[in-house]
Amino acid sequence: MPNSLNVVILAAGRGTRMHSDLPKVLHCLAGRALLDHVLATARALKPARLCVVYGYGGDALPKAVQGNDIVWALQARQLGTGHALQQALPHLDAQGVTLVLYGDVPLTRQDTLQRLLQQAGSDSMAVLTVALSDPTGYGRIVRDTDGRVARIVEQKDASDAEKRINEVNTGIIAAPTARLARWLAGLSNDNAQGEYYLTDTIAMAVAEGMPVATSHPHHEWEVLGVNSKLQLAELERVYQRNYAEKLAGLGATIMDPARLDVRGDLVCGQDVIIDVNCVFEGSVTLGSQVKVGANCVLKNVSVAEGTQIQPFSHIEEAQIGANCRIGPFARIRPGTALASDAHVGNFVEIKNSQIGSGSKVNHLSYVGDATVGSKVNIGAGTITCNYDGANKHRTVIEDEVFIGSDTQLVAPVTVGRGATIGAGSTITRDAPAGELTLSRMKQLTITGWQRPTKKSKR
Ligand code: UD1
Ligand code: MG
């Protein structure tokens, strides 16, 4: 591994074919900007300097992407890849090797770059190349009769014979920084695109007798760039497939690896089962034996062992205890904690509430800003009226309470331990422990009452 490594990420281009106001490298793959993926790979190489060349979109890039370790180099006009790298030079350590990455090539693996870097030093450079069945559009690797790299010719400058070469430049190169600086200063833009080509430095190295090595990625997708929304979607699928393979390799059952989306980090215990079409965002942890039914969305959630989440449930910023049963069609919102063995059933919304162990909210309820004890049963259609139009108030439901169906609990209000609330009540004052409380009109019957009948029209 060379000392004082510089990594430069070229990200000044607009990405015209994205048809978007957002700079291309800020488009998301697996929930993170393309540039963030490249930065993560770059950081894993522990470079002495990490420089991003930006241009299109102006400050949008430095504003959107975090990192005190990043040096931002502005390329005000996009005059070519060689010109772009030149903008980074003042920020680099001249002693070391510089590795050039593209901000729109998100899936390059660290070991591929490490192999490339092993071939670059103070007197050698290396290019990551790949043989493509259709090389159209790429720069071609022109070799001499002995098979040594001679130069790179861009598609638009290539002869018919050169266009038939299928070994292409991925754009990822590693070269000694001091020599690069000299070569870049000598670039001309006398070519089909009127650009300063970084690729012209290869012929310059060869002219100085410097060996130009090549190495190759294990997988083609490692060097695929994003130029359009379709290519972005295709690389998303590659990423997700790889993630599914990783999880399955660690013992999770992924019902269909083609129908899993992880936009962040998903950690699974043993014997986790994930049914189709689930989306995991942010940081999600599933304990052993957890089962997630089809079409669930979980964001920043931890789920303890044995819990079953049934289809179409949406859970966000919550902690779920062991052996709970959730859904189908449950919505659990931020600030919620379920203790073990809690049940949350269909069409139940829970927000910013603690639900004690063994408690059940099984049907069609809203529980917001509530503290619910253990072994509580909340009947169908119960609503905590937590908002008075200006402020939120808490509802406290102590252990072993039974709330009858269709009850409104107007907060702030406390239902004492072991209390029973009669169905259909509107509870506006604290209900004492151990007693039955209800607020309900007494039932009455009007005997002999007749239903109105329809008058005939004449
Ligand atoms: C480049 C290579 C080509 C290679 C291909 C791989 C050159 C001259 N050509 O071509 O050999 O096969 O990539 O995809 O290097 N960029 C800037 N500033 C600029 C121009 C580009 O920052 O002035 C950035 C872009 O944002 C992008 C990268 O450099 O991330 C590559 O630019 P692009 O225009 O896609 O180069 P290609 O013509 O595809
Ligand atoms: Mg390109």
Short mmCIF file of C-alpha atoms and ligand atoms in Angstrom, two decimals:
data_model
loop_
_atom_site.label_atom_id
_atom_site.label_comp_id
_atom_site.label_asym_id
_atom_site.label_seq_id
_atom_site.Cartn_x
_atom_site.Cartn_y
_atom_site.Cartn_z
CA MET A 1 0.00 0.00 0.00
CA PRO A 2 1.55 3.32 -1.04
CA ASN A 3 2.22 5.92 1.63
CA SER A 4 0.41 9.24 1.65
CA LEU A 5 -2.41 8.17 -0.61
CA ASN A 6 -4.58 10.84 -2.20
CA VAL A 7 -8.06 9.95 -3.35
CA VAL A 8 -9.74 12.35 -5.76
CA ILE A 9 -13.40 11.88 -6.61
CA LEU A 10 -14.50 13.58 -9.83
CA ALA A 11 -18.03 14.84 -9.38
CA ALA A 12 -18.31 18.12 -11.24
CA GLY A 13 -20.42 16.86 -14.13
CA ARG A 14 -24.07 17.69 -14.47
CA GLY A 15 -25.48 14.38 -15.58
CA THR A 16 -27.65 15.77 -18.35
CA ARG A 17 -29.31 12.44 -19.03
CA MET A 18 -30.72 12.30 -15.49
CA HIS A 19 -33.09 15.12 -16.52
CA SER A 20 -32.93 16.53 -13.03
CA ASP A 21 -32.03 19.74 -11.21
CA LEU A 22 -30.20 17.70 -8.61
CA PRO A 23 -26.49 17.17 -9.34
CA LYS A 24 -26.13 13.58 -10.49
CA VAL A 25 -23.99 12.38 -7.59
CA LEU A 26 -26.67 13.46 -5.10
CA HIS A 27 -29.19 11.00 -6.49
CA CYS A 28 -29.72 8.19 -4.04
CA LEU A 29 -28.85 4.54 -4.25
CA ALA A 30 -30.05 2.45 -1.31
CA GLY A 31 -31.10 5.65 0.46
CA ARG A 32 -27.69 7.31 0.26
CA ALA A 33 -26.26 9.75 -2.29
CA LEU A 34 -24.11 8.12 -4.98
CA LEU A 35 -21.25 10.27 -3.76
CA ASP A 36 -21.66 8.91 -0.22
CA HIS A 37 -21.10 5.39 -1.50
CA VAL A 38 -17.90 6.44 -3.24
CA LEU A 39 -16.75 8.38 -0.16
CA ALA A 40 -17.32 5.33 2.03
CA THR A 41 -15.18 3.19 -0.26
CA ALA A 42 -12.53 5.91 -0.43
CA ARG A 43 -12.41 6.27 3.35
CA ALA A 44 -11.92 2.53 3.76
CA LEU A 45 -8.60 2.99 1.94
CA LYS A 46 -7.53 5.41 4.69
CA PRO A 47 -6.22 8.11 2.38
CA ALA A 48 -4.05 10.95 3.68
CA ARG A 49 -6.09 13.36 1.53
CA LEU A 50 -9.64 12.97 0.30
CA CYS A 51 -10.64 15.50 -2.32
CA VAL A 52 -13.92 15.91 -4.19
CA VAL A 53 -14.00 17.96 -7.39
CA TYR A 54 -17.37 19.64 -7.68
CA GLY A 55 -18.89 22.12 -10.11
CA TYR A 56 -22.41 21.67 -11.44
CA GLY A 57 -24.92 22.65 -8.77
CA GLY A 58 -22.37 24.83 -6.97
CA ASP A 59 -22.50 24.57 -3.19
CA ALA A 60 -25.27 21.97 -3.30
CA LEU A 61 -22.67 19.22 -3.06
CA PRO A 62 -20.57 20.49 -0.13
CA LYS A 63 -23.82 21.34 1.66
CA ALA A 64 -25.41 17.96 1.15
CA VAL A 65 -22.43 15.79 1.95
CA GLN A 66 -20.89 15.62 5.40
CA GLY A 67 -17.27 15.13 6.32
CA ASN A 68 -14.52 17.24 7.84
CA ASP A 69 -12.07 14.96 6.10
CA ILE A 70 -13.16 16.13 2.63
CA VAL A 71 -11.32 18.86 0.76
CA TRP A 72 -13.60 20.43 -1.85
CA ALA A 73 -12.06 21.60 -5.11
CA LEU A 74 -14.22 23.73 -7.36
CA GLN A 75 -14.14 23.15 -11.11
CA ALA A 76 -16.21 26.13 -12.21
CA ARG A 77 -16.37 25.01 -15.85
CA GLN A 78 -16.35 21.37 -16.84
CA LEU A 79 -13.50 21.29 -19.32
CA GLY A 80 -12.75 17.59 -19.06
CA THR A 81 -11.54 14.93 -16.66
CA GLY A 82 -7.89 16.08 -16.91
CA HIS A 83 -8.89 19.65 -16.10
CA ALA A 84 -11.04 18.35 -13.22
CA LEU A 85 -8.13 16.49 -11.65
CA GLN A 86 -5.96 19.56 -12.07
CA GLN A 87 -8.29 21.50 -9.78
CA ALA A 88 -7.58 18.98 -7.03
CA LEU A 89 -3.79 19.12 -7.32
CA PRO A 90 -3.14 22.04 -4.94
CA HIS A 91 -4.85 20.03 -2.18
CA LEU A 92 -2.87 16.82 -2.65
CA ASP A 93 0.25 15.42 -1.10
CA ALA A 94 2.77 15.58 -3.95
CA GLN A 95 4.83 12.72 -2.53
CA GLY A 96 2.21 10.03 -2.77
CA VAL A 97 0.06 8.21 -5.24
CA THR A 98 -3.27 9.64 -6.39
CA LEU A 99 -6.25 7.39 -6.97
CA VAL A 100 -8.97 8.85 -9.20
CA LEU A 101 -12.56 7.72 -8.64
CA TYR A 102 -15.81 8.92 -10.20
CA GLY A 103 -18.64 10.19 -8.01
CA ASP A 104 -21.17 8.43 -10.22
CA VAL A 105 -19.63 4.95 -9.99
CA PRO A 106 -20.96 3.79 -6.63
CA LEU A 107 -20.32 0.07 -6.27
CA THR A 108 -16.57 -0.40 -6.69
CA ARG A 109 -15.25 -2.77 -4.05
CA GLN A 110 -12.44 -1.90 -1.75
CA ASP A 111 -10.36 -4.97 -2.58
CA THR A 112 -10.52 -4.11 -6.28
CA LEU A 113 -9.03 -0.69 -5.53
CA GLN A 114 -6.45 -2.19 -3.23
CA ARG A 115 -5.27 -4.51 -5.99
CA LEU A 116 -5.05 -1.53 -8.35
CA LEU A 117 -3.06 0.50 -5.82
CA GLN A 118 -0.57 -2.32 -5.37
CA GLN A 119 0.46 -1.72 -8.98
CA ALA A 120 1.03 2.01 -8.61
CA GLY A 121 4.06 3.65 -7.04
CA SER A 122 6.50 6.49 -7.50
CA ASP A 123 7.49 5.11 -10.89
CA SER A 124 4.48 3.15 -12.06
CA MET A 125 0.83 3.77 -12.74
CA ALA A 126 -2.21 1.52 -13.01
CA VAL A 127 -5.54 1.63 -14.81
CA LEU A 128 -8.62 -0.37 -13.88
CA THR A 129 -9.94 -1.83 -17.12
CA VAL A 130 -12.67 -4.22 -18.10
CA ALA A 131 -13.58 -6.12 -21.27
CA LEU A 132 -17.13 -5.33 -22.36
CA SER A 133 -19.18 -7.13 -24.97
CA ASP A 134 -20.41 -3.70 -26.03
CA PRO A 135 -17.66 -1.12 -25.41
CA THR A 136 -19.49 1.73 -27.17
CA GLY A 137 -18.98 5.09 -25.52
CA TYR A 138 -15.97 4.19 -23.44
CA GLY A 139 -12.31 5.04 -23.88
CA ARG A 140 -10.46 2.05 -25.38
CA ILE A 141 -7.21 0.60 -24.10
CA VAL A 142 -4.76 0.55 -27.01
CA ARG A 143 -1.93 -1.94 -26.50
CA ASP A 144 1.34 -2.32 -28.43
CA THR A 145 2.37 -5.50 -30.24
CA ASP A 146 3.84 -6.83 -26.99
CA GLY A 147 0.52 -6.31 -25.25
CA ARG A 148 1.70 -3.35 -23.17
CA VAL A 149 -0.65 -0.42 -22.67
CA ALA A 150 0.25 2.31 -25.17
CA ARG A 151 -2.52 4.87 -24.73
CA ILE A 152 -6.26 5.35 -24.27
CA VAL A 153 -8.37 6.60 -27.12
CA GLU A 154 -11.82 8.06 -26.50
CA GLN A 155 -14.78 6.73 -28.49
CA LYS A 156 -15.18 9.98 -30.39
CA ASP A 157 -11.51 10.07 -31.41
CA ALA A 158 -11.15 6.37 -32.18
CA SER A 159 -10.52 4.84 -35.61
CA ASP A 160 -12.75 2.00 -36.76
CA ALA A 161 -10.08 -0.50 -35.78
CA GLU A 162 -9.75 1.07 -32.33
CA LYS A 163 -13.52 1.00 -31.89
CA ARG A 164 -13.34 -2.77 -32.18
CA ILE A 165 -11.18 -3.00 -29.03
CA ASN A 166 -13.39 -4.22 -26.24
CA GLU A 167 -11.07 -3.54 -23.30
CA VAL A 168 -12.21 -0.20 -21.89
CA ASN A 169 -11.07 2.40 -19.41
CA THR A 170 -13.25 2.34 -16.30
CA GLY A 171 -11.91 5.83 -15.51
CA ILE A 172 -10.35 4.62 -12.27
CA ILE A 173 -6.60 5.13 -12.30
CA ALA A 174 -3.75 5.37 -9.81
CA ALA A 175 -0.59 7.32 -10.57
CA PRO A 176 2.28 9.10 -8.80
CA THR A 177 1.03 12.57 -7.94
CA ALA A 178 4.11 14.59 -8.87
CA ARG A 179 4.27 13.05 -12.34
CA LEU A 180 0.52 13.48 -12.82
CA ALA A 181 0.85 17.18 -12.03
CA ARG A 182 3.45 17.58 -14.74
CA TRP A 183 1.44 15.62 -17.32
CA LEU A 184 -1.80 17.46 -16.57
CA ALA A 185 -0.05 20.80 -17.08
CA GLY A 186 0.92 19.62 -20.55
CA LEU A 187 -2.52 18.42 -21.70
CA SER A 188 -4.09 19.85 -24.81
CA ASN A 189 -7.77 19.94 -25.71
CA ASP A 190 -7.14 19.34 -29.39
CA ASN A 191 -9.57 16.43 -29.74
CA ALA A 192 -13.08 15.60 -30.88
CA GLN A 193 -14.70 16.94 -27.69
CA GLY A 194 -12.43 19.93 -27.10
CA GLU A 195 -11.76 18.63 -23.59
CA TYR A 196 -8.68 18.11 -21.47
CA TYR A 197 -8.64 14.32 -21.21
CA LEU A 198 -7.17 12.68 -18.15
CA THR A 199 -6.75 9.62 -20.34
CA ASP A 200 -4.06 11.39 -22.39
CA THR A 201 -1.70 11.05 -19.42
CA ILE A 202 -1.36 7.34 -20.18
CA ALA A 203 0.54 7.97 -23.44
CA MET A 204 2.65 10.55 -21.57
CA ALA A 205 3.63 7.97 -18.98
CA VAL A 206 4.51 5.47 -21.68
CA ALA A 207 6.62 8.10 -23.48
CA GLU A 208 8.61 8.57 -20.26
CA GLY A 209 9.17 4.83 -20.01
CA MET A 210 6.82 4.38 -17.09
CA PRO A 211 5.07 1.00 -16.98
CA VAL A 212 1.28 1.24 -17.09
CA ALA A 213 -0.27 -1.77 -15.41
CA THR A 214 -3.90 -2.83 -15.65
CA SER A 215 -6.08 -4.70 -13.22
CA HIS A 216 -9.70 -5.73 -13.38
CA PRO A 217 -12.71 -5.80 -11.09
CA HIS A 218 -14.22 -9.17 -10.09
CA HIS A 219 -17.63 -8.03 -11.24
CA GLU A 220 -18.65 -5.75 -14.08
CA TRP A 221 -21.14 -3.86 -11.88
CA GLU A 222 -18.26 -2.55 -9.79
CA VAL A 223 -17.32 -0.16 -12.57
CA LEU A 224 -20.73 0.72 -13.95
CA GLY A 225 -21.60 4.39 -13.76
CA VAL A 226 -24.95 6.09 -13.46
CA ASN A 227 -25.94 8.24 -16.42
CA SER A 228 -29.71 7.83 -16.38
CA LYS A 229 -32.53 7.04 -13.98
CA LEU A 230 -32.77 3.58 -15.50
CA GLN A 231 -29.10 2.85 -14.86
CA LEU A 232 -29.59 4.11 -11.31
CA ALA A 233 -32.44 1.65 -10.84
CA GLU A 234 -30.36 -1.17 -12.31
CA LEU A 235 -27.47 -0.51 -9.94
CA GLU A 236 -29.96 -0.29 -7.08
CA ARG A 237 -31.03 -3.86 -7.89
CA VAL A 238 -27.39 -4.99 -7.95
CA TYR A 239 -26.82 -3.40 -4.55
CA GLN A 240 -29.96 -4.96 -3.08
CA ARG A 241 -29.19 -8.37 -4.51
CA ASN A 242 -25.72 -8.21 -2.94
CA TYR A 243 -27.25 -7.19 0.38
CA ALA A 244 -29.76 -10.02 0.26
CA GLU A 245 -26.96 -12.48 -0.49
CA LYS A 246 -24.99 -11.18 2.46
CA LEU A 247 -27.96 -11.58 4.84
CA ALA A 248 -28.78 -15.03 3.51
CA GLY A 249 -25.12 -15.99 3.87
CA LEU A 250 -25.38 -15.09 7.55
CA GLY A 251 -28.46 -17.26 8.01
CA ALA A 252 -31.48 -15.05 7.38
CA THR A 253 -34.28 -16.47 5.25
CA ILE A 254 -35.03 -13.93 2.54
CA MET A 255 -38.12 -15.22 0.77
CA ASP A 256 -37.14 -13.53 -2.49
CA PRO A 257 -33.72 -11.83 -2.77
CA ALA A 258 -35.08 -9.84 -5.72
CA ARG A 259 -37.77 -8.30 -3.53
CA LEU A 260 -35.83 -6.89 -0.60
CA ASP A 261 -34.81 -3.26 -0.10
CA VAL A 262 -32.35 -2.21 2.55
CA ARG A 263 -31.69 1.52 2.64
CA GLY A 264 -29.29 1.61 5.53
CA ASP A 265 -28.10 -1.18 7.80
CA LEU A 266 -30.07 -4.29 8.60
CA VAL A 267 -28.77 -6.66 11.24
CA CYS A 268 -30.51 -10.03 11.60
CA GLY A 269 -30.28 -12.59 14.38
CA GLN A 270 -30.53 -16.28 13.73
CA ASP A 271 -33.52 -17.74 11.90
CA VAL A 272 -35.01 -14.43 10.90
CA ILE A 273 -37.55 -14.73 8.11
CA ILE A 274 -38.28 -11.79 5.82
CA ASP A 275 -41.15 -12.15 3.39
CA VAL A 276 -41.33 -10.29 0.08
CA ASN A 277 -41.42 -6.54 -0.59
CA CYS A 278 -40.16 -5.29 2.73
CA VAL A 279 -38.25 -2.01 3.00
CA PHE A 280 -35.73 -1.42 5.78
CA GLU A 281 -34.49 2.12 6.28
CA GLY A 282 -31.85 3.59 8.55
CA SER A 283 -30.67 1.24 11.25
CA VAL A 284 -32.83 -1.84 11.80
CA THR A 285 -32.07 -4.76 14.08
CA LEU A 286 -34.13 -7.95 14.04
CA GLY A 287 -33.58 -10.39 16.89
CA SER A 288 -33.47 -14.13 16.37
CA GLN A 289 -36.68 -15.86 15.21
CA VAL A 290 -38.24 -12.57 14.18
CA LYS A 291 -40.59 -12.89 11.25
CA VAL A 292 -41.44 -9.92 9.07
CA GLY A 293 -44.46 -10.45 6.83
CA ALA A 294 -44.84 -9.21 3.29
CA ASN A 295 -44.92 -5.50 2.45
CA CYS A 296 -43.68 -4.08 5.74
CA VAL A 297 -41.67 -0.87 6.10
CA LEU A 298 -39.34 -0.57 9.09
CA LYS A 299 -37.23 2.52 9.75
CA ASN A 300 -34.78 2.86 12.64
CA VAL A 301 -36.36 0.06 14.60
CA SER A 302 -35.09 -2.64 16.89
CA VAL A 303 -37.16 -5.78 17.24
CA ALA A 304 -36.37 -8.31 19.96
CA GLU A 305 -36.41 -12.07 19.46
CA GLY A 306 -39.49 -14.04 18.51
CA THR A 307 -41.65 -11.11 17.47
CA GLN A 308 -43.94 -11.53 14.48
CA ILE A 309 -44.72 -8.57 12.30
CA GLN A 310 -47.57 -9.39 9.99
CA PRO A 311 -48.02 -7.98 6.49
CA PHE A 312 -48.44 -4.31 5.61
CA SER A 313 -47.15 -2.91 8.88
CA HIS A 314 -45.26 0.38 9.08
CA ILE A 315 -42.93 0.89 12.02
CA GLU A 316 -40.71 3.91 12.53
CA GLU A 317 -38.29 4.98 15.30
CA ALA A 318 -39.55 2.37 17.73
CA GLN A 319 -38.35 -0.34 20.03
CA ILE A 320 -40.25 -3.59 19.87
CA GLY A 321 -39.86 -6.15 22.64
CA ALA A 322 -39.67 -9.92 22.42
CA ASN A 323 -42.51 -12.16 21.28
CA CYS A 324 -44.79 -9.31 20.28
CA ARG A 325 -47.41 -9.66 17.58
CA ILE A 326 -47.91 -6.71 15.31
CA GLY A 327 -50.26 -6.18 12.39
CA PRO A 328 -51.41 -6.86 9.82
CA PHE A 329 -51.89 -3.18 8.90
CA ALA A 330 -50.40 -1.69 12.05
CA ARG A 331 -48.72 1.68 12.20
CA ILE A 332 -46.19 2.33 14.91
CA ARG A 333 -44.78 5.83 14.98
CA PRO A 334 -41.71 7.46 16.54
CA GLY A 335 -41.13 7.26 20.25
CA THR A 336 -43.00 4.02 20.79
CA ALA A 337 -41.72 1.17 22.90
CA LEU A 338 -43.54 -2.14 23.16
CA ALA A 339 -42.56 -4.41 26.04
CA SER A 340 -42.50 -8.16 25.48
CA ASP A 341 -45.62 -10.09 24.49
CA ALA A 342 -47.54 -6.98 23.49
CA HIS A 343 -50.09 -7.29 20.70
CA VAL A 344 -50.86 -4.48 18.27
CA GLY A 345 -53.45 -5.46 15.72
CA ASN A 346 -54.98 -4.23 12.51
CA PHE A 347 -55.61 -0.55 11.86
CA VAL A 348 -54.01 0.48 15.11
CA GLU A 349 -51.80 3.57 15.27
CA ILE A 350 -49.45 4.03 18.18
CA LYS A 351 -47.35 7.15 18.65
CA ASN A 352 -44.86 8.18 21.33
CA SER A 353 -46.24 5.63 23.79
CA GLN A 354 -45.01 2.87 26.02
CA ILE A 355 -47.03 -0.32 25.99
CA GLY A 356 -46.35 -2.70 28.89
CA SER A 357 -45.76 -6.41 28.59
CA GLY A 358 -48.67 -8.62 27.65
CA SER A 359 -50.90 -5.65 26.79
CA LYS A 360 -53.16 -5.74 23.76
CA VAL A 361 -54.41 -3.09 21.39
CA ASN A 362 -55.89 -5.32 18.81
CA HIS A 363 -58.27 -3.37 16.61
CA LEU A 364 -58.82 0.07 15.11
CA SER A 365 -57.38 2.29 17.81
CA TYR A 366 -55.23 5.40 18.22
CA VAL A 367 -52.88 5.43 21.16
CA GLY A 368 -50.78 8.60 21.26
CA ASP A 369 -48.65 10.09 24.05
CA ALA A 370 -49.74 7.31 26.39
CA THR A 371 -48.12 5.24 29.09
CA VAL A 372 -49.82 1.87 29.15
CA GLY A 373 -49.00 -0.64 31.88
CA SER A 374 -48.80 -4.39 31.58
CA LYS A 375 -51.67 -6.81 30.89
CA VAL A 376 -53.90 -4.00 29.74
CA ASN A 377 -56.64 -4.69 27.21
CA ILE A 378 -57.61 -1.79 25.01
CA GLY A 379 -60.86 -2.48 23.18
CA ALA A 380 -61.59 -1.84 19.53
CA GLY A 381 -61.99 1.76 18.47
CA THR A 382 -60.36 3.31 21.52
CA ILE A 383 -58.91 6.76 20.99
CA THR A 384 -56.58 8.78 23.16
CA CYS A 385 -57.59 12.39 22.58
CA ASN A 386 -54.07 13.68 23.16
CA TYR A 387 -54.31 17.02 21.39
CA ASP A 388 -56.46 19.94 22.48
CA GLY A 389 -55.71 21.94 19.37
CA ALA A 390 -52.73 23.66 20.96
CA ASN A 391 -50.89 21.20 23.18
CA LYS A 392 -50.37 17.47 23.54
CA HIS A 393 -51.24 15.73 26.80
CA ARG A 394 -50.49 12.30 28.20
CA THR A 395 -52.80 9.45 28.98
CA VAL A 396 -51.76 7.02 31.69
CA ILE A 397 -53.32 3.58 31.77
CA GLU A 398 -52.08 1.51 34.69
CA ASP A 399 -51.56 -2.27 34.84
CA GLU A 400 -54.41 -4.70 34.22
CA VAL A 401 -56.86 -2.05 33.06
CA PHE A 402 -59.66 -3.07 30.71
CA ILE A 403 -60.84 -0.36 28.34
CA GLY A 404 -64.19 -1.12 26.69
CA SER A 405 -64.59 -0.62 22.98
CA ASP A 406 -65.13 2.79 21.42
CA THR A 407 -63.77 4.73 24.37
CA GLN A 408 -62.30 8.21 24.15
CA LEU A 409 -59.71 9.06 26.76
CA VAL A 410 -59.43 12.85 26.88
CA ALA A 411 -55.90 13.63 28.06
CA PRO A 412 -54.48 14.48 30.47
CA VAL A 413 -56.16 11.56 32.19
CA THR A 414 -55.20 8.54 34.27
CA VAL A 415 -56.98 5.21 34.47
CA GLY A 416 -56.02 3.55 37.77
CA ARG A 417 -54.69 0.04 38.11
CA GLY A 418 -57.22 -2.69 37.48
CA ALA A 419 -59.96 -0.24 36.48
CA THR A 420 -62.60 -1.14 33.91
CA ILE A 421 -63.99 1.45 31.50
CA GLY A 422 -67.40 0.72 30.05
CA ALA A 423 -67.70 0.59 26.30
CA GLY A 424 -68.56 3.81 24.50
CA SER A 425 -67.31 6.08 27.29
CA THR A 426 -65.77 9.50 27.01
CA ILE A 427 -63.40 9.70 29.94
CA THR A 428 -62.48 13.25 30.87
CA ARG A 429 -61.54 12.76 34.52
CA ASP A 430 -59.25 10.22 36.20
CA ALA A 431 -60.83 6.82 36.63
CA PRO A 432 -60.15 5.23 40.03
CA ALA A 433 -58.27 1.96 40.38
CA GLY A 434 -60.25 -1.26 40.62
CA GLU A 435 -63.63 0.32 39.80
CA LEU A 436 -65.94 0.34 36.80
CA THR A 437 -66.20 3.79 35.30
CA LEU A 438 -68.41 4.65 32.40
CA SER A 439 -69.93 7.74 30.84
CA ARG A 440 -72.81 6.75 28.76
CA MET A 441 -76.42 7.79 28.31
CA LYS A 442 -78.72 5.32 30.01
CA GLN A 443 -80.35 3.04 27.49
CA LEU A 444 -84.02 3.71 26.98
CA THR A 445 -86.73 2.24 24.86
CA ILE A 446 -89.64 4.19 23.38
CA THR A 447 -92.32 1.63 23.07
CA GLY A 448 -94.70 1.84 20.14
CA TRP A 449 -92.45 4.19 18.18
CA GLN A 450 -93.01 3.92 14.39
CA ARG A 451 -90.48 4.35 11.63
CA PRO A 452 -91.39 7.09 9.18
CA THR A 453 -92.74 5.76 5.91
CA LYS A 454 -92.08 7.17 2.46
CA LYS A 455 -94.72 9.57 1.19
CA SER A 456 -95.98 8.65 -2.26
CA LYS A 457 -95.40 11.44 -4.88
CA ARG A 458 -98.38 12.50 -6.89
C1 UD1 B 1 -14.53 8.95 -19.19
C2 UD1 B 1 -13.17 8.56 -19.76
C3 UD1 B 1 -13.32 7.30 -20.58
C4 UD1 B 1 -13.91 6.19 -19.74
C5 UD1 B 1 -15.22 6.64 -19.13
C6 UD1 B 1 -15.69 5.63 -18.12
C7 UD1 B 1 -11.91 10.60 -20.13
C8 UD1 B 1 -11.51 11.61 -21.13
N1 UD1 B 1 -12.68 9.63 -20.58
O1 UD1 B 1 -15.34 9.29 -20.28
O2 UD1 B 1 -12.05 6.88 -21.06
O3 UD1 B 1 -14.11 5.04 -20.53
O4 UD1 B 1 -15.06 7.89 -18.42
O5 UD1 B 1 -16.95 5.96 -17.67
O6 UD1 B 1 -11.51 10.68 -19.01
N2 UD1 B 1 -16.05 15.14 -14.73
C9 UD1 B 1 -15.72 16.27 -14.05
N3 UD1 B 1 -15.36 17.38 -14.73
C10 UD1 B 1 -15.31 17.41 -16.09
C11 UD1 B 1 -15.65 16.23 -16.79
C12 UD1 B 1 -16.01 15.12 -16.09
O7 UD1 B 1 -15.74 16.31 -12.82
O8 UD1 B 1 -14.95 18.46 -16.64
C13 UD1 B 1 -16.45 13.95 -13.97
C14 UD1 B 1 -17.89 13.58 -14.22
O9 UD1 B 1 -18.73 14.16 -13.25
C15 UD1 B 1 -17.86 12.07 -14.09
C16 UD1 B 1 -16.45 11.70 -14.53
O10 UD1 B 1 -15.68 12.87 -14.42
O11 UD1 B 1 -18.01 11.64 -12.75
C17 UD1 B 1 -16.41 11.17 -15.95
O12 UD1 B 1 -16.91 12.13 -16.83
P1 UD1 B 1 -17.72 11.72 -18.12
O13 UD1 B 1 -18.12 12.96 -18.80
O14 UD1 B 1 -18.76 10.74 -17.77
O15 UD1 B 1 -16.56 11.02 -18.97
P2 UD1 B 1 -16.76 10.06 -20.19
O16 UD1 B 1 -16.86 10.87 -21.42
O17 UD1 B 1 -17.80 9.07 -19.91
MG MG B 2 -19.33 8.84 -18.44
#
